[in-house]
Coordinates of C-alpha atoms in Angstrom, one line a residue:
Chain H
M21 CA 0.0 0.2 -0.1
Q22 CA 2.7 2.4 0.7
I23 CA 3.7 2.2 -2.9
V24 CA 0.5 3.6 -3.8
A25 CA 1.1 6.3 -1.5
N26 CA 4.6 7.0 -3.2
I27 CA 3.2 6.5 -6.7
I28 CA 0.4 9.3 -5.8
F29 CA 2.9 11.5 -4.1
L30 CA 5.6 11.0 -7.2
S31 CA 3.1 11.8 -9.6
T32 CA 1.8 14.8 -7.9
F33 CA 5.2 16.3 -8.4
Y34 CA 5.3 15.4 -12.1
V35 CA 1.9 16.8 -12.9
S36 CA 2.5 20.2 -10.6
F37 CA 5.7 20.8 -12.9
A38 CA 4.8 19.8 -16.1
V39 CA 1.4 21.4 -16.2
G40 CA 2.7 24.8 -16.5
L41 CA 5.0 23.9 -19.1
A42 CA 2.8 22.3 -21.2
L43 CA 0.2 25.3 -20.9
V44 CA 2.8 27.7 -22.3
F45 CA 3.9 25.5 -25.1
G46 CA 0.4 24.9 -26.1
V47 CA -0.4 28.5 -26.6
M48 CA 2.9 30.2 -27.4
R49 CA 4.4 27.0 -29.5
T50 CA 7.7 27.5 -27.9
I51 CA 9.3 26.0 -24.7
N52 CA 10.1 28.4 -21.8
F53 CA 13.3 27.0 -20.5
A54 CA 13.5 29.4 -17.5
H55 CA 10.6 27.3 -16.5
G56 CA 12.7 25.2 -14.3
E57 CA 14.1 28.7 -12.6
F58 CA 10.4 30.0 -12.2
Y59 CA 9.9 26.7 -10.1
M60 CA 13.3 27.2 -8.5
F61 CA 12.1 30.9 -7.2
G62 CA 8.7 29.4 -6.0
G63 CA 11.2 26.9 -3.7
Y64 CA 13.6 30.0 -2.5
A65 CA 10.2 32.1 -1.8
L66 CA 9.1 29.7 0.6
W67 CA 12.3 29.3 2.1
L68 CA 12.9 32.8 2.6
L69 CA 9.5 33.5 4.1
I70 CA 9.8 31.0 6.6
N71 CA 13.3 32.0 7.7
A72 CA 11.4 35.9 7.8
F73 CA 8.0 34.7 9.5
T74 CA 9.3 32.2 12.2
G75 CA 7.9 33.0 15.7
I76 CA 5.5 35.7 13.7
L77 CA 3.4 33.5 11.8
P78 CA 2.6 29.6 12.0
P79 CA 4.4 27.8 9.3
G80 CA 1.1 26.9 8.0
A81 CA -0.1 30.3 7.6
T82 CA 3.4 31.1 6.0
F83 CA 3.2 28.4 3.5
I84 CA 0.1 29.7 2.3
V85 CA 1.3 33.3 2.3
A86 CA 4.5 32.0 0.4
L87 CA 2.0 30.1 -2.1
I88 CA 0.2 33.6 -3.1
V89 CA 3.3 35.8 -2.7
A90 CA 5.6 33.6 -5.1
A91 CA 2.9 33.0 -7.4
G92 CA 2.3 36.9 -7.9
V93 CA 5.8 37.8 -8.3
V94 CA 6.9 34.8 -10.4
G95 CA 3.7 35.3 -12.7
V96 CA 4.6 38.9 -13.2
M97 CA 8.1 38.1 -14.1
G98 CA 6.9 35.3 -16.7
I99 CA 5.0 39.0 -18.0
L100 CA 8.1 40.6 -18.4
V101 CA 10.0 37.7 -20.0
Q102 CA 6.8 37.6 -22.4
L103 CA 7.6 41.4 -23.1
S104 CA 11.1 41.4 -23.4
I105 CA 11.5 38.5 -25.2
F106 CA 8.7 36.4 -26.4
H107 CA 7.1 39.3 -28.0
R108 CA 10.1 40.8 -29.5
L109 CA 11.0 37.6 -31.3
R110 CA 7.4 36.3 -31.9
E111 CA 7.5 33.9 -35.1
Q112 CA 10.8 32.7 -34.3
P113 CA 10.2 29.7 -31.7
F114 CA 14.1 28.7 -31.7
S115 CA 15.2 32.5 -30.9
I116 CA 12.9 32.5 -27.8
F117 CA 14.2 28.9 -26.8
M118 CA 17.6 29.6 -26.9
A119 CA 17.0 33.1 -25.5
T120 CA 15.1 31.5 -22.3
L121 CA 18.1 29.1 -22.3
G122 CA 20.5 31.9 -21.7
L123 CA 17.8 33.4 -19.5
S124 CA 17.6 30.1 -17.2
Y125 CA 21.5 30.4 -16.7
V126 CA 21.4 34.2 -15.7
L127 CA 18.6 33.3 -13.0
Q128 CA 20.3 30.2 -11.9
V129 CA 23.6 32.4 -11.2
A130 CA 21.8 35.1 -9.7
V131 CA 20.7 32.9 -7.0
V132 CA 24.0 31.3 -6.5
K133 CA 25.4 34.4 -6.1
A134 CA 22.7 35.9 -4.0
I135 CA 21.8 33.0 -1.7
G136 CA 24.8 30.2 -2.2
P137 CA 25.1 27.1 -4.2
M138 CA 24.2 25.0 -1.3
G139 CA 20.7 23.1 -0.9
Q140 CA 18.5 24.2 1.9
S141 CA 15.7 22.7 3.3
V142 CA 12.8 23.9 5.4
P143 CA 11.2 22.1 8.2
A144 CA 7.6 20.9 7.3
P145 CA 5.1 23.7 7.4
F146 CA 2.6 21.1 8.5
P147 CA 4.5 18.2 10.6
G148 CA 3.6 14.6 11.4
F149 CA 2.4 11.8 9.6
I150 CA -0.5 9.7 9.9
L151 CA -0.5 5.9 9.9
F152 CA -3.3 4.4 7.7
E153 CA -3.6 0.8 6.5
G154 CA -0.2 0.2 7.1
M155 CA 1.1 3.5 5.0
V156 CA 3.1 6.2 6.4
L157 CA 1.8 9.0 5.2
P158 CA 3.5 12.3 6.0
I159 CA 0.9 15.4 6.6
Q160 CA 2.8 17.4 4.4
R161 CA 2.9 15.6 1.4
L162 CA -0.9 15.2 1.9
V163 CA -1.0 19.0 2.1
V164 CA 0.8 19.2 -0.9
F165 CA -1.3 16.7 -2.9
G166 CA -4.5 18.6 -1.9
F167 CA -3.1 21.5 -2.9
T168 CA -2.0 20.1 -6.4
V169 CA -5.5 18.9 -6.9
V170 CA -7.0 22.3 -5.8
M171 CA -4.3 24.2 -8.3
M172 CA -5.1 21.8 -11.3
G173 CA -8.9 22.0 -10.3
G174 CA -8.6 25.5 -10.6
L175 CA -6.9 25.3 -13.5
Y176 CA -9.6 23.4 -15.1
L177 CA -12.1 25.8 -14.0
F178 CA -10.3 28.8 -15.6
L179 CA -9.6 26.7 -18.7
M180 CA -13.2 25.4 -19.1
H181 CA -15.7 27.9 -17.3
T182 CA -14.2 31.8 -18.2
D183 CA -14.3 33.3 -21.2
L184 CA -10.4 34.1 -20.8
G185 CA -10.1 30.7 -20.7
R186 CA -11.9 29.4 -23.6
A187 CA -9.5 32.5 -25.5
V188 CA -6.6 30.5 -24.4
R189 CA -7.7 27.4 -25.3
A190 CA -9.1 28.6 -28.7
T191 CA -5.7 30.2 -29.3
A192 CA -4.0 26.8 -28.6
Q193 CA -6.2 25.0 -30.8
N194 CA -6.0 27.2 -33.7
R195 CA -4.2 30.6 -33.7
T196 CA -5.1 32.2 -36.8
G197 CA -9.0 31.4 -36.4
A198 CA -8.4 32.6 -32.7
M199 CA -7.7 36.0 -33.7
L200 CA -10.3 36.0 -36.6
Q201 CA -12.6 35.8 -33.9
G202 CA -11.3 38.9 -32.3
I203 CA -9.0 37.5 -29.7
S204 CA -6.1 39.8 -29.0
M205 CA -2.9 37.7 -29.2
N206 CA -1.0 39.9 -26.7
H207 CA -3.5 39.7 -24.0
I208 CA -3.7 35.9 -24.4
A209 CA -0.1 35.5 -24.5
L210 CA 0.4 37.7 -21.6
T211 CA -2.5 35.6 -19.6
T212 CA -0.7 32.5 -20.6
M213 CA 2.7 33.4 -19.6
F214 CA 1.2 34.8 -16.5
V215 CA -0.5 31.7 -15.3
G216 CA 2.3 29.2 -16.6
S217 CA 4.7 31.0 -14.3
A218 CA 2.8 31.4 -11.6
L219 CA 2.1 27.5 -11.6
A220 CA 5.9 26.9 -11.9
A221 CA 6.3 28.9 -8.7
I222 CA 3.5 27.2 -6.9
S223 CA 4.8 24.0 -7.9
G224 CA 7.9 25.2 -6.3
V225 CA 6.6 26.2 -3.0
L226 CA 4.8 23.1 -2.7
M227 CA 7.9 20.9 -3.7
G228 CA 10.1 23.4 -1.5
S229 CA 8.4 22.2 1.4
V230 CA 9.3 18.2 1.0
L231 CA 12.7 18.3 -1.4
I232 CA 15.9 20.3 -0.8
I233 CA 16.0 23.9 -2.5
S234 CA 19.0 24.4 -4.5
P235 CA 19.8 27.1 -7.5
F236 CA 19.9 23.9 -9.6
M237 CA 16.4 22.2 -8.8
G238 CA 14.9 23.8 -12.0
G239 CA 17.2 22.0 -14.3
E240 CA 17.1 18.6 -12.6
A241 CA 13.4 18.5 -12.9
L242 CA 13.2 20.2 -16.2
W243 CA 14.2 17.1 -18.7
R244 CA 11.7 15.2 -16.9
A245 CA 9.1 17.4 -17.7
F246 CA 10.5 17.4 -21.6
I247 CA 9.9 13.8 -21.0
I248 CA 6.5 13.8 -19.7
I249 CA 5.2 16.5 -22.2
I250 CA 6.7 14.9 -25.1
V251 CA 5.1 11.6 -24.2
G252 CA 1.7 13.3 -23.2
G253 CA 1.8 14.9 -26.6
I254 CA 3.1 18.3 -26.5
G255 CA 0.7 21.0 -25.7
S256 CA -2.1 18.7 -24.2
L257 CA -2.7 19.4 -20.5
S258 CA -4.6 15.9 -20.1
G259 CA -1.8 14.3 -21.9
A260 CA 0.6 15.9 -19.6
V261 CA -1.1 14.7 -16.5
V262 CA -1.7 11.3 -17.9
A263 CA 2.0 10.9 -18.6
A264 CA 3.1 12.4 -15.4
F265 CA 0.9 9.4 -13.7
L266 CA 2.4 7.0 -16.0
F267 CA 6.0 7.8 -15.1
G268 CA 5.1 8.4 -11.5
I269 CA 4.0 4.4 -11.4
I270 CA 7.2 3.4 -13.6
D271 CA 9.5 5.5 -11.4
T272 CA 8.0 4.2 -8.1
L273 CA 8.1 0.4 -9.1
M274 CA 11.6 0.5 -10.3
T275 CA 12.6 2.5 -7.3
T276 CA 10.9 0.4 -5.1
F277 CA 12.3 -3.1 -6.5
G278 CA 15.6 -1.8 -6.7
A279 CA 15.8 -0.8 -10.2
G280 CA 16.2 2.9 -9.5
K281 CA 19.2 3.1 -11.7
F282 CA 17.5 2.0 -14.7
A283 CA 14.7 4.3 -14.4
P284 CA 16.1 7.7 -16.1
M285 CA 17.3 5.0 -19.1
V286 CA 13.8 3.5 -19.1
D287 CA 12.1 6.8 -19.4
A288 CA 14.1 8.0 -22.0
I289 CA 13.3 4.8 -24.0
I290 CA 9.9 5.0 -23.5
M291 CA 10.0 8.8 -24.9
L292 CA 12.0 7.5 -28.2
L293 CA 9.5 4.9 -28.5
V294 CA 6.6 7.0 -28.3
L295 CA 7.9 9.1 -30.6
S296 CA 8.7 6.5 -33.1
F297 CA 5.5 5.3 -32.9
L298 CA 3.3 7.9 -31.7
P299 CA 5.2 10.9 -32.9
S300 CA 2.0 13.6 -31.5
G301 CA 2.3 11.8 -28.2
L302 CA -0.3 9.7 -26.2
L303 CA -3.3 12.5 -26.2
G304 CA -1.5 15.3 -28.4
A305 CA -3.5 16.6 -31.5
R306 CA -1.8 15.8 -35.0
E307 CA -0.4 18.7 -36.5
Chain B
M20 CA 28.0 20.9 -66.4
I21 CA 26.4 23.1 -63.9
N22 CA 27.2 20.3 -61.5
R23 CA 30.9 20.0 -62.8
A24 CA 31.4 24.1 -62.6
A25 CA 30.1 24.0 -59.3
N26 CA 32.5 21.4 -57.9
R27 CA 35.5 22.8 -59.6
Q28 CA 34.2 26.0 -57.9
A29 CA 34.1 24.4 -54.8
N30 CA 37.6 22.8 -55.3
R31 CA 39.0 26.4 -55.7
I32 CA 37.4 27.5 -52.5
F33 CA 38.5 24.2 -50.5
L34 CA 42.3 24.9 -52.2
R35 CA 42.1 28.6 -50.9
A36 CA 41.2 27.1 -47.4
C37 CA 43.9 24.4 -47.5
I38 CA 46.6 26.9 -48.4
G39 CA 45.5 29.1 -45.3
T40 CA 45.7 26.1 -43.2
G41 CA 49.1 25.8 -44.6
I42 CA 50.1 29.3 -43.7
A43 CA 48.5 29.0 -40.2
L44 CA 49.8 26.1 -39.2
P45 CA 53.7 27.2 -38.3
L46 CA 51.6 29.7 -36.3
L47 CA 49.6 26.9 -34.5
V48 CA 52.7 24.6 -34.1
A49 CA 54.6 27.5 -32.6
L50 CA 52.1 28.9 -30.4
P51 CA 52.3 26.6 -27.3
H52 CA 56.5 27.2 -26.9
A53 CA 55.4 30.8 -26.4
L54 CA 52.5 30.0 -23.6
S55 CA 52.7 29.3 -19.9
V56 CA 51.6 25.9 -18.8
Y57 CA 48.4 27.2 -17.6
W58 CA 47.9 28.6 -21.1
Q59 CA 48.9 25.3 -22.8
S60 CA 46.2 23.3 -21.3
V61 CA 43.4 26.2 -21.9
L62 CA 44.7 25.6 -25.6
V63 CA 44.5 22.0 -25.7
L64 CA 41.2 22.4 -24.2
F65 CA 40.2 25.2 -27.0
T66 CA 41.2 22.8 -29.7
I67 CA 39.4 19.9 -28.1
N68 CA 36.3 21.6 -27.9
A69 CA 36.8 23.2 -31.5
V70 CA 36.6 19.6 -33.0
S71 CA 33.4 19.0 -30.8
L72 CA 32.0 21.8 -32.3
M73 CA 33.0 21.5 -35.7
G74 CA 30.8 18.5 -35.5
Y75 CA 28.3 20.3 -33.8
R76 CA 27.8 22.9 -37.0
L77 CA 27.7 19.9 -39.1
I78 CA 24.4 18.8 -36.9
T79 CA 22.8 22.1 -37.2
T80 CA 23.1 22.1 -40.8
M81 CA 20.3 19.8 -41.1
G82 CA 18.2 22.0 -39.3
G83 CA 18.3 20.5 -35.9
W84 CA 19.9 21.7 -32.9
S85 CA 20.7 18.5 -31.1
F86 CA 21.1 18.8 -27.2
A87 CA 22.6 15.5 -26.8
H88 CA 25.9 16.4 -28.5
I89 CA 28.1 16.6 -24.9
S90 CA 26.4 13.1 -23.5
T91 CA 27.4 11.7 -26.6
A92 CA 31.0 13.1 -26.5
G93 CA 30.8 11.4 -23.2
L94 CA 30.5 8.1 -24.6
G95 CA 33.7 8.6 -26.1
A96 CA 34.9 9.4 -23.1
Y97 CA 33.9 6.6 -21.0
T98 CA 35.0 4.2 -23.8
T99 CA 38.5 5.0 -23.5
A100 CA 38.5 5.5 -19.6
I101 CA 37.3 2.2 -19.1
L102 CA 39.5 0.3 -21.4
T103 CA 42.6 2.0 -20.9
T104 CA 42.2 1.8 -17.1
L105 CA 41.4 -2.2 -17.1
E106 CA 44.0 -4.5 -15.5
T107 CA 44.9 -5.2 -18.9
P108 CA 44.7 -2.4 -20.6
W109 CA 43.8 -1.5 -24.1
S110 CA 46.0 0.8 -26.1
F111 CA 44.5 4.3 -26.5
W112 CA 44.8 4.2 -30.3
A113 CA 42.3 1.3 -30.2
T114 CA 39.4 2.9 -28.0
F115 CA 40.2 6.3 -29.9
F116 CA 38.6 4.8 -32.6
L117 CA 36.2 2.7 -30.8
G118 CA 34.7 5.7 -28.8
A119 CA 34.2 7.6 -31.9
L120 CA 32.3 4.4 -33.3
I121 CA 30.4 4.1 -30.0
A122 CA 29.3 7.7 -30.4
G123 CA 28.3 7.6 -33.9
A124 CA 26.2 4.2 -33.1
F125 CA 24.5 5.6 -30.4
A126 CA 23.3 8.4 -32.5
M127 CA 22.3 5.9 -35.3
I128 CA 19.9 4.3 -32.4
I129 CA 18.4 7.6 -31.5
A130 CA 18.0 8.9 -35.0
Y131 CA 15.2 7.1 -35.6
P132 CA 12.9 8.4 -33.0
V133 CA 14.3 11.9 -32.5
L134 CA 14.7 12.5 -36.1
R135 CA 11.2 11.7 -36.7
T136 CA 10.7 15.7 -34.7
R137 CA 11.5 18.6 -35.8
H138 CA 12.1 22.3 -34.5
Y139 CA 11.2 22.5 -30.4
Y140 CA 10.4 18.6 -30.7
F141 CA 13.6 17.8 -31.5
F142 CA 15.7 20.1 -28.6
L143 CA 13.2 18.3 -26.1
S144 CA 14.0 15.0 -27.4
T145 CA 17.6 15.1 -27.9
F146 CA 18.0 17.3 -24.6
A147 CA 15.8 14.5 -22.6
A148 CA 18.0 11.3 -24.3
G149 CA 21.0 13.4 -23.7
E150 CA 20.1 13.7 -20.1
A151 CA 19.1 10.5 -19.7
L152 CA 22.2 8.9 -21.1
R153 CA 24.2 11.4 -18.6
Q154 CA 22.1 10.1 -15.7
C155 CA 23.4 6.3 -16.6
Y156 CA 27.0 7.6 -16.2
V157 CA 26.1 8.6 -12.7
Q158 CA 23.8 5.2 -12.0
F159 CA 25.8 2.6 -13.4
S160 CA 28.5 3.4 -10.9
G161 CA 29.8 -0.5 -11.2
I162 CA 31.5 0.6 -14.6
T163 CA 31.3 4.3 -14.7
G164 CA 32.3 5.0 -11.2
G165 CA 29.1 6.9 -10.6
T166 CA 29.5 10.5 -9.4
Y167 CA 33.2 10.1 -8.8
G168 CA 34.1 8.9 -12.4
I169 CA 37.2 7.5 -13.8
S170 CA 40.5 8.6 -12.6
F171 CA 44.1 7.7 -13.7
I172 CA 43.4 7.8 -17.3
P173 CA 46.8 7.4 -19.2
R174 CA 47.9 9.4 -21.6
P175 CA 48.4 8.1 -25.6
E176 CA 51.4 6.1 -25.7
P177 CA 54.1 7.6 -28.1
I178 CA 53.6 7.2 -31.6
L179 CA 56.6 7.7 -34.6
G180 CA 58.4 9.2 -31.6
M181 CA 56.0 11.8 -30.4
D182 CA 55.5 12.0 -26.9
F183 CA 51.9 13.1 -25.6
G184 CA 52.8 13.0 -22.2
N185 CA 53.0 16.7 -21.7
S186 CA 50.5 19.9 -22.7
V187 CA 52.4 20.5 -26.0
G188 CA 52.6 16.9 -27.4
F189 CA 49.0 16.0 -26.6
Y190 CA 48.5 19.8 -28.4
Y191 CA 49.9 18.7 -31.4
L192 CA 47.7 15.4 -31.2
A193 CA 44.6 17.3 -31.1
L194 CA 45.6 19.6 -33.6
A195 CA 46.2 17.4 -35.8
L196 CA 42.7 16.1 -35.2
A197 CA 41.3 19.7 -35.5
V198 CA 43.1 20.2 -38.8
V199 CA 41.9 16.9 -40.5
V200 CA 38.6 17.1 -39.0
G201 CA 38.1 20.6 -40.2
L202 CA 38.9 20.5 -43.5
L203 CA 37.0 17.1 -44.1
L204 CA 34.2 18.8 -42.7
Y205 CA 34.7 21.9 -44.5
R206 CA 34.9 20.1 -48.0
F207 CA 31.8 18.2 -47.1
D208 CA 30.1 21.7 -46.6
L209 CA 31.2 22.7 -49.9
S210 CA 30.1 19.3 -51.5
R211 CA 27.1 19.2 -53.7
L212 CA 26.2 16.5 -50.7
G213 CA 26.6 19.0 -48.0
H214 CA 24.3 21.6 -49.9
T215 CA 21.6 19.0 -50.3
I216 CA 21.6 19.1 -46.5
K217 CA 21.3 22.7 -46.1
A218 CA 18.3 22.6 -49.0
V219 CA 16.5 19.9 -46.9
A220 CA 16.7 22.1 -43.6
A221 CA 15.4 25.1 -45.4
N222 CA 12.4 23.2 -47.2
E223 CA 11.9 19.3 -46.3
E224 CA 8.8 19.1 -48.3
L225 CA 10.0 20.7 -51.5
S226 CA 13.4 18.5 -51.3
E227 CA 11.4 15.4 -50.9
S228 CA 9.1 16.4 -53.8
I229 CA 12.0 16.6 -56.0
G230 CA 13.4 13.0 -55.4
I231 CA 15.8 13.6 -52.4
N232 CA 16.0 11.3 -49.6
T233 CA 15.5 13.8 -46.6
W234 CA 15.5 10.8 -43.9
A235 CA 19.2 10.1 -45.4
L236 CA 20.2 13.6 -45.8
R237 CA 19.2 14.2 -41.8
T238 CA 20.6 11.0 -40.4
L239 CA 24.0 11.2 -42.3
P240 CA 25.1 15.0 -40.7
F241 CA 23.7 13.9 -37.4
V242 CA 25.4 10.4 -37.2
M243 CA 28.9 12.0 -38.6
G244 CA 28.8 15.0 -36.3
S245 CA 28.4 12.4 -33.5
V246 CA 31.1 10.6 -34.6
V247 CA 33.4 13.8 -34.6
A248 CA 31.9 14.4 -31.0
G249 CA 33.0 10.7 -29.9
F250 CA 36.9 11.9 -30.9
S251 CA 36.6 15.0 -29.2
G252 CA 35.6 13.0 -25.9
V253 CA 38.5 10.4 -26.1
L254 CA 40.9 13.3 -26.5
Y255 CA 39.2 14.8 -23.5
A256 CA 39.0 12.1 -21.1
N257 CA 42.9 11.5 -21.8
F258 CA 44.0 14.6 -21.6
N259 CA 42.2 15.4 -18.2
G260 CA 43.0 12.1 -16.5
L261 CA 39.7 12.0 -15.0
I262 CA 36.1 12.5 -16.0
N263 CA 33.0 12.5 -13.8
P264 CA 29.5 12.9 -14.9
L265 CA 29.6 16.8 -14.7
D266 CA 32.1 16.9 -17.3
F267 CA 29.3 16.4 -19.8
S268 CA 26.4 18.2 -17.9
A269 CA 23.8 20.7 -19.5
V270 CA 26.4 23.6 -18.6
L271 CA 28.8 22.2 -21.1
M272 CA 26.2 21.8 -23.9
F273 CA 25.3 25.2 -23.4
K274 CA 28.8 26.6 -24.1
L275 CA 28.5 24.8 -27.6
V276 CA 25.3 26.1 -28.1
A277 CA 26.0 29.4 -26.9
A278 CA 29.1 29.6 -29.5
A279 CA 27.1 28.4 -32.2
I280 CA 24.7 30.9 -31.4
V281 CA 27.1 34.1 -30.4
G282 CA 29.2 33.0 -33.5
G283 CA 26.3 32.3 -35.9
I284 CA 26.3 29.1 -38.3
T285 CA 26.1 30.3 -41.6
T286 CA 29.7 30.1 -42.1
F287 CA 32.3 27.4 -41.2
W288 CA 34.3 29.4 -38.9
G289 CA 31.4 31.2 -37.2
P290 CA 30.9 29.0 -34.2
L291 CA 35.1 28.7 -33.5
V292 CA 34.7 32.4 -33.3
G293 CA 31.8 32.2 -30.8
L294 CA 33.9 29.4 -28.8
L295 CA 37.1 31.9 -29.0
Y296 CA 34.9 34.5 -27.6
L297 CA 33.5 32.4 -25.0
T298 CA 36.8 31.0 -24.0
A299 CA 38.3 34.6 -24.0
L300 CA 35.5 35.4 -21.4
E301 CA 35.9 32.5 -19.3
E302 CA 39.3 33.5 -18.8
V303 CA 39.5 36.9 -18.4
F304 CA 36.7 35.9 -15.5
R305 CA 38.7 33.2 -14.1
D306 CA 38.6 34.2 -10.5
F307 CA 34.9 34.4 -11.0
T308 CA 34.0 31.0 -12.2
Q309 CA 30.2 31.1 -10.7
W310 CA 29.6 34.3 -12.6
I311 CA 30.6 32.3 -16.2
P312 CA 27.5 30.8 -17.1
L313 CA 25.4 34.3 -16.4
L314 CA 28.3 35.9 -18.7
W315 CA 27.4 33.3 -21.6
G316 CA 23.8 33.8 -20.8
V317 CA 23.9 37.4 -21.3
S318 CA 26.0 37.0 -24.2
V319 CA 23.2 34.8 -26.0
L320 CA 20.7 36.8 -25.2
G321 CA 22.3 40.0 -26.3
V322 CA 23.2 38.3 -29.8
I323 CA 19.6 37.2 -30.1
L324 CA 18.0 40.6 -29.0
L325 CA 20.6 42.7 -30.8
A326 CA 22.7 41.4 -33.2
E327 CA 21.1 38.8 -35.3
G328 CA 23.3 36.4 -37.2
G329 CA 26.0 36.3 -34.7
L330 CA 29.5 37.8 -34.6
E331 CA 30.1 36.2 -37.9
M332 CA 27.5 38.5 -39.5
V333 CA 29.6 41.8 -37.8
I334 CA 32.7 40.1 -38.9
I335 CA 31.4 39.9 -42.7
R336 CA 30.0 43.4 -42.5
L337 CA 33.3 45.0 -41.4
L338 CA 35.3 42.6 -44.0
R339 CA 32.9 44.4 -47.0
R340 CA 33.1 47.7 -45.6
A341 CA 37.0 47.6 -45.8
R342 CA 37.0 46.0 -49.1
R343 CA 34.7 48.8 -50.3
W344 CA 37.0 51.4 -48.8
W345 CA 40.3 49.6 -50.2
R346 CA 38.7 49.6 -53.7
S347 CA 37.3 53.3 -53.7
R348 CA 40.9 54.0 -52.4
G349 CA 41.9 53.2 -55.9
D350 CA 39.5 55.0 -57.6
R351 CA 40.0 58.4 -56.0
P352 CA 42.6 60.6 -57.8
P353 CA 45.9 61.3 -55.2
N354 CA 45.6 64.5 -53.1
G355 CA 48.3 66.1 -55.2
A356 CA 46.4 65.8 -58.2
R357 CA 43.1 67.3 -56.8
Q358 CA 45.1 70.4 -55.4
R359 CA 46.5 71.2 -59.2
R360 CA 43.3 71.1 -60.7

């Protein structure tokens, strides 16, 4: 049973990290390489706020404050990236990709110089654990799981039931068609970058409470997220969720049965097989 | 007829490049003797990176920017590291070719899936494949030494009286490889095949419709470039004497990509100019190692946002202006003549 819990915890991590990347890709048709660094900023936001508010606020409240602050601040950074890089280089997805790759190193070094290269960890804002049916369930992990579900639910409601969300989906499906309906591409791009970056930051706060926070945490998570969104079908949010669970199951099982060292290789082989036989991914639309 | 004329022109350009190399060679050979031991090793590493980068540029001509190049070079490095440190060690020269071959074989295996992808898909899939390969270097610690890597990798045994034990001797080995690889790849770049590869990159559907085997022409540069990467990896391992997975990390991949972007890839020498720039930056800020990726990142951002086409375009524009100035100088009447009139 512990395995099931572990699968859910790992998949939560994959989902929360990959979904923002998939959203930005689906709408902007290019990759924001700095997504990993935005995620890292979320982790550091939690660390800074926990250190600043120790004894002033209960850690649980700080955790929620960190979620809101990080989402807002990093979301605005996403808007700045949109204005300074994405908008200037529109129609040149390759240049955007390379520019954000350069940006990701700039941000990484900035954090290394400002805070230091060493990994940090925070005490769990919601300490303790529950024993249930022979499973050990740390409360913090359950909280992370709960917030991820809430985050995904919020994203679902936004995309499915608001006008702005519908416009975002329309743009992802057919850019020209959306433009002909009078949807402002600039507006949609700003919205998407704000939401996508905020999702990265939220994921960073959530994961920062259970993992080690370091300047390199984004880069380490990014290649797995690439595998997930490729297997899920680039731009497909439901595909990303399905693939995140698929890899959550595979990686957990491999680690549990002592084959953890083969996990990166197996993940890559699955990706290569999917590319060979289903080039548009599990749930991706054929382009 | 057109083909033959084009071929003759390519030969002429190539001959000029050979003569240029021939003139530069004595200088390059003499160069390490004027340098301190530290700068000699910088020079060796620069030459090894230049080899790898020339292979990388070949891959970019087919339209895809691979992110697995450095991990592929790692295959060459690990091949030589493992085989030359066995209890009955292999000869360096056997692993030199085997390492490159293994790198090429890896490229051929992943070519089928990753070359089905274009644009960003291609970056992502090669990035993920390369990083997974690097994770294998970490995880299979039984043969790769895990995060500690492999140490005490011997230098190549002497051949034809050449000793590779010191940096100067090793530099000559790297230089020989760079010259051979450089001239071969340059001739390839000028050839009809090289041009066809660029045509495929420019418009794949059109190329296919006139009967070009686009599949083969995308696989060929990818595999060839990876073989070159394998050679550079072998040299790197033997020069450094120890390797670990961090030697093939994303930061170094970024250095290659940044060199190609900062230099530009339209010309054969563009990426090398970029590498020269990045290496110079690295040495100027030698005491601030942590800042170096930031400086590279800023350079990439600067070139993309402000100087499209990279340094090569800046140089070409300057050369053109200089030539125009040189020509107009001859047309103008001498100063004295004007005064007399």
